[in-house]
Tab-separated table of C-alpha atoms and ligand atoms in Angstrom:
chain	number	residue	atom	x	y	z
A	1	MET	CA	-12.844	52.573	-8.793
A	2	SER	CA	-10.184	49.825	-9.002
A	3	LYS	CA	-9.128	47.938	-12.108
A	4	GLU	CA	-10.864	44.430	-10.852
A	5	LYS	CA	-14.062	46.711	-10.552
A	6	ILE	CA	-14.235	47.901	-13.805
A	7	VAL	CA	-13.436	44.645	-15.584
A	8	GLU	CA	-15.984	43.173	-13.491
A	9	SER	CA	-18.382	46.067	-14.263
A	10	LEU	CA	-17.572	45.262	-18.154
A	11	LEU	CA	-17.726	41.238	-17.897
A	12	GLY	CA	-20.782	41.532	-15.369
A	13	GLN	CA	-19.103	39.062	-13.561
A	14	THR	CA	-16.892	38.665	-10.614
A	15	THR	CA	-13.230	38.202	-11.359
A	16	GLN	CA	-12.553	37.111	-7.864
A	17	LYS	CA	-11.693	32.847	-8.181
A	18	LYS	CA	-14.428	30.896	-6.640
A	19	LYS	CA	-12.762	29.062	-3.436
A	20	SER	CA	-12.391	25.121	-4.755
A	21	ARG	CA	-14.657	22.662	-2.563
A	22	ILE	CA	-12.810	20.087	-3.945
A	23	PRO	CA	-9.928	19.249	-1.261
A	24	ALA	CA	-12.527	19.966	1.667
A	25	ARG	CA	-14.452	16.939	-0.489
A	26	LEU	CA	-11.171	15.338	-0.848
A	27	ASP	CA	-10.535	15.708	3.096
A	28	PHE	CA	-13.641	14.208	4.123
A	29	LEU	CA	-13.354	11.394	1.764
A	30	GLN	CA	-10.415	10.633	3.330
A	31	SER	CA	-11.568	10.875	6.778
A	32	ALA	CA	-14.299	8.635	5.745
A	33	THR	CA	-12.356	5.974	4.271
A	34	GLY	CA	-9.684	6.165	7.291
A	35	LEU	CA	-12.892	5.597	9.892
A	36	PHE	CA	-14.405	2.721	7.913
A	37	LEU	CA	-10.513	0.742	7.590
A	38	ALA	CA	-9.569	1.676	11.575
A	39	ILE	CA	-13.265	0.000	12.889
A	40	PHE	CA	-12.645	-2.790	10.244
A	41	MET	CA	-9.353	-3.592	11.733
A	42	ILE	CA	-10.738	-3.895	14.954
A	43	PHE	CA	-13.312	-6.151	13.999
A	44	HIS	CA	-10.846	-7.750	11.623
A	45	MET	CA	-8.540	-8.313	14.653
A	46	LEU	CA	-11.856	-9.922	17.033
A	47	PHE	CA	-12.532	-12.333	14.266
A	48	VAL	CA	-8.674	-13.144	13.525
A	49	SER	CA	-7.941	-13.826	17.558
A	50	THR	CA	-10.678	-16.201	17.745
A	51	ILE	CA	-8.230	-18.648	17.093
A	52	LEU	CA	-6.913	-18.036	20.739
A	53	ILE	CA	-10.274	-19.124	22.194
A	54	SER	CA	-10.611	-22.548	19.791
A	55	LYS	CA	-9.794	-23.591	16.638
A	56	ASP	CA	-13.271	-24.960	16.545
A	57	PHE	CA	-14.708	-21.190	17.684
A	58	MET	CA	-12.049	-19.755	14.621
A	59	PHE	CA	-13.639	-22.399	12.339
A	60	SER	CA	-17.192	-21.818	12.976
A	61	VAL	CA	-16.500	-17.617	12.274
A	62	THR	CA	-14.776	-18.497	9.216
A	63	LYS	CA	-17.968	-20.725	8.207
A	64	ALA	CA	-20.594	-17.971	9.380
A	65	PHE	CA	-18.332	-15.783	6.616
A	66	GLU	CA	-19.300	-17.782	4.256
A	67	LEU	CA	-22.634	-17.507	5.087
A	68	SER	CA	-22.906	-21.482	5.422
A	69	PHE	CA	-26.266	-20.901	7.787
A	70	LEU	CA	-27.625	-20.037	3.948
A	71	PHE	CA	-25.309	-22.522	1.901
A	72	GLU	CA	-24.718	-25.899	2.475
A	73	GLY	CA	-21.220	-26.145	3.524
A	74	GLY	CA	-20.789	-22.100	2.706
A	75	SER	CA	-19.581	-20.507	0.094
A	76	SER	CA	-16.331	-18.461	-0.957
A	77	ILE	CA	-18.191	-15.873	-2.670
A	78	PRO	CA	-19.288	-13.392	-0.092
A	79	VAL	CA	-15.632	-13.557	1.406
A	80	PHE	CA	-14.453	-12.700	-1.904
A	81	ILE	CA	-16.595	-9.642	-2.422
A	82	THR	CA	-16.121	-8.435	1.243
A	83	ILE	CA	-12.293	-8.350	0.621
A	84	LEU	CA	-12.803	-6.890	-3.037
A	85	VAL	CA	-14.743	-3.852	-1.219
A	86	VAL	CA	-12.302	-3.744	1.771
A	87	PHE	CA	-9.261	-3.647	-1.077
A	88	ILE	CA	-11.340	-1.048	-2.750
A	89	ILE	CA	-11.552	1.450	0.228
A	90	PHE	CA	-7.853	0.471	0.969
A	91	ILE	CA	-6.615	1.626	-2.474
A	92	PHE	CA	-8.806	4.895	-2.426
A	93	HIS	CA	-8.122	6.078	1.025
A	94	ALA	CA	-4.337	5.386	-0.103
A	95	PHE	CA	-4.706	7.432	-3.558
A	96	LEU	CA	-6.305	10.496	-1.321
A	97	ALA	CA	-3.228	10.281	1.132
A	98	LEU	CA	-0.829	10.933	-1.820
A	99	ARG	CA	-2.133	14.309	-1.922
A	100	LYS	CA	-0.749	14.757	1.863
A	101	PHE	CA	3.193	13.059	1.132
A	102	PRO	CA	6.038	15.104	1.050
A	103	ILE	CA	7.095	14.546	-2.546
A	104	SER	CA	10.958	15.500	-2.916
A	105	TYR	CA	13.798	14.571	-0.712
A	106	ARG	CA	14.084	18.673	0.302
A	107	GLU	CA	10.524	18.379	1.513
A	108	VAL	CA	11.422	15.462	3.746
A	109	LEU	CA	14.479	17.113	5.380
A	110	ARG	CA	12.587	20.794	6.072
A	111	LEU	CA	9.807	18.282	7.568
A	112	LYS	CA	12.497	16.738	9.754
A	113	THR	CA	14.404	19.890	10.858
A	114	HIS	CA	10.653	21.829	11.550
A	115	SER	CA	9.796	18.816	13.727
A	116	ASP	CA	12.719	18.890	15.507
A	117	LEU	CA	12.659	22.594	16.216
A	118	MET	CA	9.355	22.655	17.046
A	119	ASN	CA	9.271	19.426	19.062
A	120	HIS	CA	5.941	19.320	18.201
A	121	GLY	CA	4.205	16.281	19.257
A	122	ASP	CA	1.464	16.213	16.799
A	123	THR	CA	3.848	17.170	14.037
A	124	LYS	CA	5.982	13.824	15.013
A	125	LEU	CA	2.888	11.678	15.180
A	126	TRP	CA	1.892	12.958	11.665
A	127	ILE	CA	5.292	11.985	10.066
A	128	ILE	CA	5.001	8.544	12.007
A	129	GLN	CA	1.583	8.109	10.088
A	130	VAL	CA	2.968	9.076	7.123
A	131	GLY	CA	5.703	6.241	7.111
A	132	THR	CA	3.502	3.902	8.375
A	133	GLY	CA	0.841	4.739	5.460
A	134	PHE	CA	3.892	4.406	3.217
A	135	ALA	CA	4.803	0.681	4.305
A	136	LEU	CA	1.098	-0.116	4.311
A	137	PHE	CA	1.048	0.603	0.639
A	138	PHE	CA	3.219	-2.678	0.174
A	139	LEU	CA	2.554	-4.778	3.118
A	140	GLY	CA	-1.030	-4.333	3.161
A	141	SER	CA	-1.639	-4.914	-0.839
A	142	VAL	CA	0.673	-8.401	-0.444
A	143	HIS	CA	-1.888	-9.326	2.177
A	144	LEU	CA	-5.374	-8.169	0.554
A	145	TYR	CA	-4.161	-9.659	-2.818
A	146	ILE	CA	-3.105	-13.207	-1.248
A	147	MET	CA	-6.627	-13.181	0.404
A	148	LEU	CA	-8.666	-12.068	-2.677
A	149	THR	CA	-7.181	-14.853	-4.528
A	150	ASN	CA	-7.785	-17.528	-1.851
A	151	PRO	CA	-10.972	-16.520	-0.202
A	152	GLY	CA	-11.819	-19.768	0.628
A	153	ASN	CA	-8.692	-21.022	1.971
A	154	ILE	CA	-9.039	-19.228	5.623
A	155	GLY	CA	-9.564	-21.393	8.825
A	156	PRO	CA	-7.544	-22.994	11.865
A	157	TYR	CA	-5.373	-24.955	9.515
A	158	ALA	CA	-5.493	-22.933	6.113
A	159	SER	CA	-4.259	-19.917	8.048
A	160	SER	CA	-2.050	-20.963	10.165
A	161	ASP	CA	-0.124	-23.000	7.111
A	162	ARG	CA	-0.065	-19.729	5.413
A	163	VAL	CA	1.268	-17.982	8.292
A	164	TYR	CA	3.828	-20.517	9.089
A	165	SER	CA	4.714	-22.914	6.024
A	166	ASP	CA	4.115	-20.095	3.288
A	167	MET	CA	6.586	-18.318	5.624
A	168	MET	CA	3.631	-15.517	6.137
A	169	TRP	CA	4.361	-14.400	9.367
A	170	PRO	CA	7.698	-11.835	8.660
A	171	LEU	CA	5.024	-9.700	6.646
A	172	TYR	CA	2.333	-10.087	9.100
A	173	ILE	CA	4.881	-8.962	12.175
A	174	MET	CA	5.841	-5.653	10.136
A	175	LEU	CA	2.187	-5.231	8.884
A	176	LEU	CA	0.742	-5.656	12.451
A	177	ALA	CA	3.189	-2.691	13.691
A	178	ALA	CA	2.333	-0.758	11.086
A	179	VAL	CA	-1.129	-0.987	11.077
A	180	GLU	CA	-1.633	-0.669	14.740
A	181	PHE	CA	0.208	2.723	15.008
A	182	HIS	CA	-1.143	4.190	11.709
A	183	GLY	CA	-4.865	3.427	12.438
A	184	ALA	CA	-4.592	4.360	16.517
A	185	ILE	CA	-2.737	7.791	15.039
A	186	GLY	CA	-5.186	7.946	12.362
A	187	LEU	CA	-8.214	7.573	14.907
A	188	TYR	CA	-6.365	10.328	17.144
A	189	ARG	CA	-5.943	12.849	14.434
A	190	LEU	CA	-9.906	12.545	13.011
A	191	SER	CA	-11.278	12.996	16.904
A	192	VAL	CA	-9.072	16.267	16.965
A	193	LYS	CA	-9.422	17.194	13.373
A	194	TRP	CA	-13.402	17.000	14.033
A	195	GLY	CA	-13.438	18.069	16.978
A	196	TRP	CA	-14.977	14.768	18.422
A	197	PHE	CA	-14.834	14.044	22.457
A	198	GLU	CA	-14.183	17.721	22.813
A	199	GLY	CA	-14.812	18.876	26.715
A	200	ASP	CA	-14.845	22.494	27.773
A	201	ASP	CA	-10.644	22.090	28.252
A	202	PRO	CA	-9.482	21.579	24.610
A	203	LYS	CA	-5.761	20.911	26.124
A	204	LYS	CA	-7.290	18.581	28.889
A	205	SER	CA	-9.049	16.749	26.082
A	206	ARG	CA	-6.270	16.285	23.684
A	207	LYS	CA	-4.288	14.626	26.335
A	208	ARG	CA	-7.061	12.308	27.274
A	209	LEU	CA	-7.407	11.233	23.479
A	210	LYS	CA	-3.501	10.830	23.272
A	211	LYS	CA	-3.640	8.218	26.419
A	212	ALA	CA	-6.506	6.360	24.358
A	213	LYS	CA	-4.436	6.274	21.428
A	214	TRP	CA	-1.254	4.610	23.230
A	215	ILE	CA	-3.970	2.312	25.010
A	216	LEU	CA	-5.584	1.246	21.834
A	217	SER	CA	-2.137	0.752	20.427
A	218	ALA	CA	-0.742	-1.448	23.090
A	219	VAL	CA	-4.285	-3.355	23.250
A	220	MET	CA	-4.348	-4.337	19.455
A	221	LEU	CA	-0.446	-5.247	19.712
A	222	THR	CA	-0.650	-7.502	22.296
A	223	LEU	CA	-3.665	-9.081	20.937
A	224	GLY	CA	-2.182	-9.065	17.507
A	225	VAL	CA	1.364	-10.981	18.632
A	226	ALA	CA	-0.530	-13.308	20.701
A	227	THR	CA	-2.900	-14.013	17.753
A	228	LEU	CA	0.115	-14.933	15.339
A	229	LEU	CA	2.247	-16.791	18.056
A	230	ALA	CA	-0.908	-18.819	18.159
A	231	TYR	CA	-1.270	-19.147	14.570
A	232	MET	CA	2.903	-20.136	14.405
A	233	LYS	CA	2.449	-22.960	17.208
A	234	ILE	CA	-0.483	-24.473	15.225
A	235	GLY	CA	1.274	-23.790	11.437
A	236	ALA	CA	4.661	-25.930	13.057
A	237	GLU	CA	2.485	-28.943	14.307
A	238	HIS	CA	0.449	-29.119	11.386
A	239	GLN	CA	3.751	-28.783	9.268
A	240	ALA	CA	3.700	-32.517	8.241
A	241	ASN	CA	-0.152	-32.539	6.849
A	242	TYR	CA	0.300	-29.112	4.937
A	243	GLY	CA	-3.074	-28.814	2.826
A	244	GLU	CA	-4.902	-30.974	5.361
A	245	ARG	CA	-8.362	-28.642	5.954
A	246	TYR	CA	-9.502	-28.539	9.462
A	247	ILE	CA	-12.454	-30.817	10.424
A	248	PRO	CA	-14.701	-29.586	13.405
A	249	GLN	CA	-14.867	-31.948	16.843
A	250	ILE	CA	-18.466	-32.331	16.586
A	251	GLU	CA	-17.958	-34.097	13.021
A	252	VAL	CA	-14.999	-36.074	14.309
A	253	GLN	CA	-16.947	-37.320	16.940
A	254	ASN	CA	-19.908	-37.913	15.018
A	255	ALA	CA	-17.707	-40.250	12.212
A	256	ASN	CA	-16.447	-42.423	14.893
B	1	HEM	C1	-11.489	-8.427	4.066
B	1	HEM	C2	-10.164	-8.427	4.142
B	1	HEM	C3	-9.037	-8.967	4.694
B	1	HEM	C4	-9.524	-10.717	4.990
B	1	HEM	C5	-10.353	-11.430	5.018
B	1	HEM	C6	-8.446	-10.898	6.125
B	1	HEM	C7	-8.329	-11.747	6.590
B	1	HEM	C8	-7.310	-12.302	7.399
B	1	HEM	C9	-6.673	-13.664	8.128
B	1	HEM	C10	-7.844	-14.842	8.073
B	1	HEM	C11	-6.020	-13.222	9.039
B	1	HEM	C12	-5.180	-14.900	9.440
B	1	HEM	C13	-3.555	-15.255	9.106
B	1	HEM	C14	-4.059	-15.919	7.646
B	1	HEM	O1	-5.324	-16.282	7.096
B	1	HEM	O2	-3.226	-15.505	7.011
B	1	HEM	C15	-5.179	-12.341	8.831
B	1	HEM	C16	-4.022	-11.478	9.440
B	1	HEM	C17	-3.816	-10.461	9.005
B	1	HEM	N1	-4.279	-9.585	8.891
B	1	HEM	FE1	-5.877	-9.318	7.715
B	1	HEM	N2	-7.302	-9.550	6.304
B	1	HEM	C18	-8.285	-8.618	5.550
B	1	HEM	C19	-7.939	-7.356	5.828
B	1	HEM	C20	-7.121	-6.876	5.955
B	1	HEM	C21	-5.874	-5.364	6.197
B	1	HEM	C22	-6.376	-4.260	5.630
B	1	HEM	C23	-5.225	-5.134	6.855
B	1	HEM	C24	-4.396	-4.247	7.172
B	1	HEM	C25	-3.705	-3.240	6.143
B	1	HEM	C26	-4.599	-6.821	7.451
B	1	HEM	C27	-3.775	-7.133	8.668
B	1	HEM	C28	-3.735	-8.669	9.097
B	1	HEM	C29	-2.771	-8.142	9.957
B	1	HEM	C30	-1.519	-7.700	10.713
B	1	HEM	C31	-2.624	-9.990	10.296
B	1	HEM	C32	-1.827	-10.624	11.395
B	1	HEM	C33	-2.695	-11.116	12.782
B	1	HEM	C34	-2.060	-11.055	13.766
B	1	HEM	O3	-1.289	-10.847	13.784
B	1	HEM	O4	-2.997	-11.298	14.623
B	1	HEM	N3	-5.792	-7.516	7.286
B	1	HEM	N4	-6.370	-11.663	8.093
């Protein structure tokens, strides 16, 4: 009888350590919060880019978020609550990701050597995801904190003034690049990890997913840059009247 078996029979319980389920649960939560944030970012881009259609359209989208169809003139409270929820999920996602970060310079070097030696595409993608994720800690937090403390200051002129006169555009360029690469790689890795869209040939489906990832990044980056340029143009034209809020065309016409 082995030593372990004797101890087990004396104690009446197994000496084998039970495998903890916590890492698997944390992994699932990281995937779930990541998926939520990636989908949120697609809708965020659609809403923010309404400025490309017209100032009036962006204004009406903003007012819809302020629930102006329920309260006269709208309220910034629902916007504040939305930002707070997104911010909490953002922080939680980052906290969960901390477990995967290389913690010492030696670990970073080892990773680089491994990646160079193997020339493995997915390892490289993982390194880009860690790097962009690290940048998002700071860039994303700045943006979210500013939005959280100014929930009533969103609109064609308010946003453009912030982008141009308040000099947010350099931060937005970096944030845009980081978030679009991070999000698309994240969605790709999620699909591979959980076997979504996996056909009969895993190699082929991985190739297809990689292509979809590049297309998503390219579309979002193009739309993002065009949107940012639109806010900058309006902000530059509106600089002399900084702080003045947008009045929709229909109200201007009614007033005249
Ligand atoms: C509920 C939360 C959020 C709200 C209400 C919000 C709102 C906005 C608004 C109104 C703009 C236009 C510029 C401005 O007004 O300053 C903007 C731009 C931007 N936001 Fe957010 N945002 C949120 C969360 C996020 C998150 C989590 C990220 C990424 C981590 C993000 C990334 C960006 C980027 C990159 C831009 C520049 C847009 C572009 O280049 O097209 N936002 N956001």
